[in-house]
mmCIF file of C-alpha atoms in Angstrom:
data_model
loop_
_atom_site.group_PDB
_atom_site.id
_atom_site.type_symbol
_atom_site.label_atom_id
_atom_site.label_comp_id
_atom_site.label_asym_id
_atom_site.label_seq_id
_atom_site.Cartn_x
_atom_site.Cartn_y
_atom_site.Cartn_z
ATOM 1 C CA UNK A 21 20.391 8.941 14.761
ATOM 2 C CA UNK A 22 16.792 8.736 16.022
ATOM 3 C CA UNK A 23 14.617 5.687 15.431
ATOM 4 C CA UNK A 24 12.550 7.657 12.876
ATOM 5 C CA UNK A 25 15.700 8.782 11.020
ATOM 6 C CA UNK A 26 16.876 5.155 10.944
ATOM 7 C CA UNK A 27 13.528 4.066 9.477
ATOM 8 C CA UNK A 28 13.702 6.791 6.826
ATOM 9 C CA UNK A 29 17.276 5.855 5.847
ATOM 10 C CA UNK A 30 16.511 2.122 5.638
ATOM 11 C CA UNK A 31 15.486 0.315 2.434
ATOM 12 C CA UNK A 32 11.894 0.999 1.415
ATOM 13 C CA UNK A 33 9.491 -1.759 2.508
ATOM 14 C CA UNK A 34 7.924 -1.803 -0.985
ATOM 15 C CA UNK A 35 10.935 -3.684 -2.339
ATOM 16 C CA UNK A 36 12.169 -1.017 -4.757
ATOM 17 C CA UNK A 37 15.781 -1.178 -3.442
ATOM 18 C CA UNK A 38 15.647 2.607 -2.853
ATOM 19 C CA UNK A 39 15.833 4.228 0.570
ATOM 20 C CA UNK A 40 12.418 4.848 2.140
ATOM 21 C CA UNK A 41 12.922 8.640 2.180
ATOM 22 C CA UNK A 42 13.582 8.657 -1.602
ATOM 23 C CA UNK A 43 10.800 6.198 -2.435
ATOM 24 C CA UNK A 44 7.444 5.799 -0.682
ATOM 25 C CA UNK A 45 8.434 8.278 2.012
ATOM 26 C CA UNK A 46 7.935 11.234 -0.356
ATOM 27 C CA UNK A 47 4.328 10.172 -0.984
ATOM 28 C CA UNK A 48 3.513 9.278 2.618
ATOM 29 C CA UNK A 49 4.969 12.574 3.890
ATOM 30 C CA UNK A 50 2.891 14.518 1.342
ATOM 31 C CA UNK A 51 5.982 15.938 -0.398
ATOM 32 C CA UNK A 52 4.770 14.470 -3.716
ATOM 33 C CA UNK A 53 1.747 12.655 -5.110
ATOM 34 C CA UNK A 54 2.192 9.115 -6.404
ATOM 35 C CA UNK A 55 2.570 9.405 -10.205
ATOM 36 C CA UNK A 56 1.035 5.989 -10.974
ATOM 37 C CA UNK A 57 -1.386 3.552 -9.394
ATOM 38 C CA UNK A 58 1.523 1.151 -8.859
ATOM 39 C CA UNK A 59 3.497 3.814 -6.972
ATOM 40 C CA UNK A 60 0.414 4.509 -4.841
ATOM 41 C CA UNK A 61 -0.103 0.807 -4.139
ATOM 42 C CA UNK A 62 3.565 0.431 -3.143
ATOM 43 C CA UNK A 63 3.293 3.451 -0.838
ATOM 44 C CA UNK A 64 0.125 2.010 0.718
ATOM 45 C CA UNK A 65 1.993 -1.245 1.409
ATOM 46 C CA UNK A 66 4.757 0.806 3.060
ATOM 47 C CA UNK A 67 2.107 2.666 5.071
ATOM 48 C CA UNK A 68 0.727 -0.674 6.295
ATOM 49 C CA UNK A 69 4.236 -1.648 7.462
ATOM 50 C CA UNK A 70 4.278 1.563 9.522
ATOM 51 C CA UNK A 71 0.646 1.303 10.723
ATOM 52 C CA UNK A 72 -0.047 4.685 9.094
ATOM 53 C CA UNK A 73 -3.842 4.775 9.278
ATOM 54 C CA UNK A 74 -4.021 8.457 8.215
ATOM 55 C CA UNK A 75 -2.184 7.871 4.914
ATOM 56 C CA UNK A 76 -4.231 4.779 4.122
ATOM 57 C CA UNK A 77 -7.457 6.748 4.608
ATOM 58 C CA UNK A 78 -6.166 9.756 2.628
ATOM 59 C CA UNK A 79 -5.389 7.510 -0.362
ATOM 60 C CA UNK A 80 -8.624 5.486 -0.276
ATOM 61 C CA UNK A 81 -11.586 6.629 -2.401
ATOM 62 C CA UNK A 82 -14.027 8.100 0.127
ATOM 63 C CA UNK A 83 -16.920 6.241 -1.542
ATOM 64 C CA UNK A 84 -15.432 2.856 -0.587
ATOM 65 C CA UNK A 85 -13.273 3.628 2.465
ATOM 66 C CA UNK A 86 -14.464 1.626 5.488
ATOM 67 C CA UNK A 87 -15.381 3.384 8.698
ATOM 68 C CA UNK A 88 -13.692 0.745 10.883
ATOM 69 C CA UNK A 89 -9.969 0.662 11.565
ATOM 70 C CA UNK A 90 -7.846 -0.285 8.534
ATOM 71 C CA UNK A 91 -4.559 -1.324 10.147
ATOM 72 C CA UNK A 92 -4.119 -4.455 12.286
ATOM 73 C CA UNK A 93 -4.421 -4.178 16.042
ATOM 74 C CA UNK A 94 -1.962 -7.035 16.529
ATOM 75 C CA UNK A 95 1.717 -6.445 15.742
ATOM 76 C CA UNK A 96 2.275 -7.410 12.116
ATOM 77 C CA UNK A 97 5.599 -8.463 10.635
ATOM 78 C CA UNK A 98 5.485 -7.495 6.945
ATOM 79 C CA UNK A 99 7.702 -9.826 4.916
ATOM 80 C CA UNK A 100 7.519 -8.592 1.350
ATOM 81 C CA UNK A 101 5.629 -7.331 -1.651
ATOM 82 C CA UNK A 102 5.514 -8.731 -5.182
ATOM 83 C CA UNK A 103 3.828 -6.635 -7.874
ATOM 84 C CA UNK A 104 2.556 -8.977 -10.570
ATOM 85 C CA UNK A 105 0.774 -6.600 -12.926
ATOM 86 C CA UNK A 106 0.030 -2.905 -13.436
ATOM 87 C CA UNK A 107 -2.416 -1.826 -16.145
ATOM 88 C CA UNK A 108 -3.583 1.725 -16.695
ATOM 89 C CA UNK A 109 -6.392 2.904 -18.947
ATOM 90 C CA UNK A 110 -6.719 6.683 -18.686
ATOM 91 C CA UNK A 111 -7.828 7.581 -15.172
ATOM 92 C CA UNK A 112 -8.387 3.964 -14.116
ATOM 93 C CA UNK A 113 -5.860 1.283 -13.284
ATOM 94 C CA UNK A 114 -5.442 -2.127 -11.732
ATOM 95 C CA UNK A 115 -2.479 -3.462 -9.788
ATOM 96 C CA UNK A 116 -2.162 -7.148 -8.980
ATOM 97 C CA UNK A 117 0.118 -7.950 -6.063
ATOM 98 C CA UNK A 118 0.985 -10.449 -3.375
ATOM 99 C CA UNK A 119 1.857 -9.198 0.109
ATOM 100 C CA UNK A 120 3.254 -11.555 2.717
ATOM 101 C CA UNK A 121 3.127 -10.991 6.477
ATOM 102 C CA UNK A 122 3.001 -12.706 9.860
ATOM 103 C CA UNK A 123 0.725 -12.066 12.809
ATOM 104 C CA UNK A 124 1.560 -13.842 16.068
ATOM 105 C CA UNK A 125 4.008 -16.055 14.180
ATOM 106 C CA UNK A 126 1.381 -17.251 11.670
ATOM 107 C CA UNK A 127 2.166 -16.588 7.998
ATOM 108 C CA UNK A 128 -0.412 -14.903 5.764
ATOM 109 C CA UNK A 129 -0.476 -14.157 2.055
ATOM 110 C CA UNK A 130 -2.688 -11.479 0.523
ATOM 111 C CA UNK A 131 -3.151 -11.862 -3.254
ATOM 112 C CA UNK A 132 -5.222 -8.948 -4.525
ATOM 113 C CA UNK A 133 -6.180 -7.276 -7.770
ATOM 114 C CA UNK A 134 -6.702 -3.659 -6.711
ATOM 115 C CA UNK A 135 -8.677 -1.047 -8.611
ATOM 116 C CA UNK A 136 -7.525 2.578 -8.635
ATOM 117 C CA UNK A 137 -8.989 5.781 -10.000
ATOM 118 C CA UNK A 138 -7.297 9.092 -10.696
ATOM 119 C CA UNK A 139 -9.414 11.901 -9.317
ATOM 120 C CA UNK A 140 -8.443 15.550 -9.357
ATOM 121 C CA UNK A 141 -4.873 14.621 -10.340
ATOM 122 C CA UNK A 142 -4.406 12.076 -7.510
ATOM 123 C CA UNK A 143 -4.533 8.301 -7.616
ATOM 124 C CA UNK A 144 -6.879 6.692 -5.082
ATOM 125 C CA UNK A 145 -7.440 3.074 -4.073
ATOM 126 C CA UNK A 146 -11.026 1.986 -4.785
ATOM 127 C CA UNK A 147 -11.275 -1.701 -3.864
ATOM 128 C CA UNK A 148 -9.835 -5.095 -4.583
ATOM 129 C CA UNK A 149 -10.768 -8.626 -5.560
ATOM 130 C CA UNK A 150 -9.027 -11.794 -4.505
ATOM 131 C CA UNK A 151 -8.148 -14.283 -7.262
ATOM 132 C CA UNK A 152 -8.787 -17.960 -6.614
ATOM 133 C CA UNK A 153 -5.753 -19.981 -5.542
#
C-alpha cells in the first residue's frame, strides 16, 4: 500500500471516527461539496493537516482570501479538533472550534469563531474572530 493510500485509509484528522476517504477526503478530492459549514470547516482542518494550500484557497471566499501563503512553512503536528458550536441561518453560518497543534515542539491552541457563506450552492470560509481566553 502506498503512503497516499495509507493516509486515505487512516482515520480522518477531523475527529469524526470515519476513514479519511469516506469523510473529508470526498470534499478535498472534489468528489462532493461539503453539505454544511461544519463539514467544510472540518475538511479545511483536514486540509491543513495535509498542507493542502489549493483546497484551502478554493474554499475561502475570494473577497477575504489572503494573497500570502496560508499553510505553515514549518512542519506542523496537528493534534486534534474540537467543534464547539455550529449555527446556520440560511446561507450564512458560524462554526466555533478549537484546533490544537505543535510547531517545533511548542504547543499552540487556535480558538476561532469562523464565519461561512453559501454562494452558488457551495459553502465558503469568510473569516474568523478569536474569543478572549
